[in-house]
Amino acid sequence: QVQLVESGGGLVQAGASLRLSCLASVRTIRNYDMAWFREAPGKAREFIAFIRYSSNAVDSDAVKGRFAISRDNAKNTMYLQMNNQQPEDTAVYYCSAARGGIQSTLRTATNYQYWGQGTMVTVSS
């Protein structure tokens, strides 16, 4: 069983930066594909980025050039660096983990077996 805990959310002004962290309580995250999703009020959960066990990373078009996903396997931690945030980035941000996935399926939330509780990010204009 993998437990994931997000941290780093908060209230920021437009144009500011935040870094989210996701700590996994597992012997090692080395074999897991991991991802960030977000859920804005009244909207469906949205894919942001995934990073494979090989560290190959893919971003969504919505955040490309502004957000960057990374991982530190030695610390069992995944990160999301968010720059130049905008009010439309306001959402609860979730980290997730999966094993044995095919890359073409990793943009879909239902393909992840493990989820954190989420951390709120609010961007004011």
mmCIF file of C-alpha atoms in Angstrom, residues 33-37 47-60 63 68-71 78 80 96 102-108 112:
data_model
loop_
_atom_site.group_PDB
_atom_site.id
_atom_site.type_symbol
_atom_site.label_atom_id
_atom_site.label_comp_id
_atom_site.label_asym_id
_atom_site.label_seq_id
_atom_site.Cartn_x
_atom_site.Cartn_y
_atom_site.Cartn_z
ATOM 1 C CA ASP A 33 4.946 6.337 -12.437
ATOM 2 C CA MET A 34 3.688 9.466 -10.717
ATOM 3 C CA ALA A 35 1.489 12.363 -11.708
ATOM 4 C CA TRP A 36 -0.210 15.564 -10.673
ATOM 5 C CA PHE A 37 -3.882 16.267 -11.286
ATOM 6 C CA PHE A 47 -4.351 16.005 -15.807
ATOM 7 C CA ILE A 48 -1.365 18.307 -15.276
ATOM 8 C CA ALA A 49 1.781 16.213 -15.747
ATOM 9 C CA PHE A 50 3.245 12.800 -15.219
ATOM 10 C CA ILE A 51 6.779 11.597 -14.680
ATOM 11 C CA ARG A 52 7.672 8.016 -15.356
ATOM 12 C CA TYR A 53 9.882 5.762 -13.244
ATOM 13 C CA SER A 54 12.485 6.455 -15.960
ATOM 14 C CA SER A 55 12.054 10.225 -15.283
ATOM 15 C CA ASN A 56 10.552 10.795 -18.717
ATOM 16 C CA ALA A 57 8.043 13.591 -18.128
ATOM 17 C CA VAL A 58 5.001 14.879 -20.009
ATOM 18 C CA ASP A 59 3.084 18.103 -19.294
ATOM 19 C CA SER A 60 -0.417 19.080 -20.315
ATOM 20 C CA VAL A 63 0.582 24.261 -18.008
ATOM 21 C CA ALA A 68 7.565 21.563 -14.170
ATOM 22 C CA ILE A 69 7.277 18.084 -12.655
ATOM 23 C CA SER A 70 10.282 16.380 -11.095
ATOM 24 C CA ARG A 71 11.105 13.594 -8.673
ATOM 25 C CA MET A 78 7.740 14.199 -6.320
ATOM 26 C CA LEU A 80 5.495 20.374 -9.027
ATOM 27 C CA SER A 96 -0.974 10.017 -7.715
ATOM 28 C CA ILE A 102 1.483 2.171 -20.392
ATOM 29 C CA GLN A 103 2.587 5.685 -21.245
ATOM 30 C CA SER A 104 -0.429 6.345 -23.447
ATOM 31 C CA THR A 105 -2.724 5.782 -20.460
ATOM 32 C CA LEU A 106 -0.961 8.000 -17.936
ATOM 33 C CA ARG A 107 -3.009 11.132 -18.658
ATOM 34 C CA THR A 108 -6.120 9.376 -17.321
ATOM 35 C CA TYR A 112 -3.629 5.532 -11.016
#
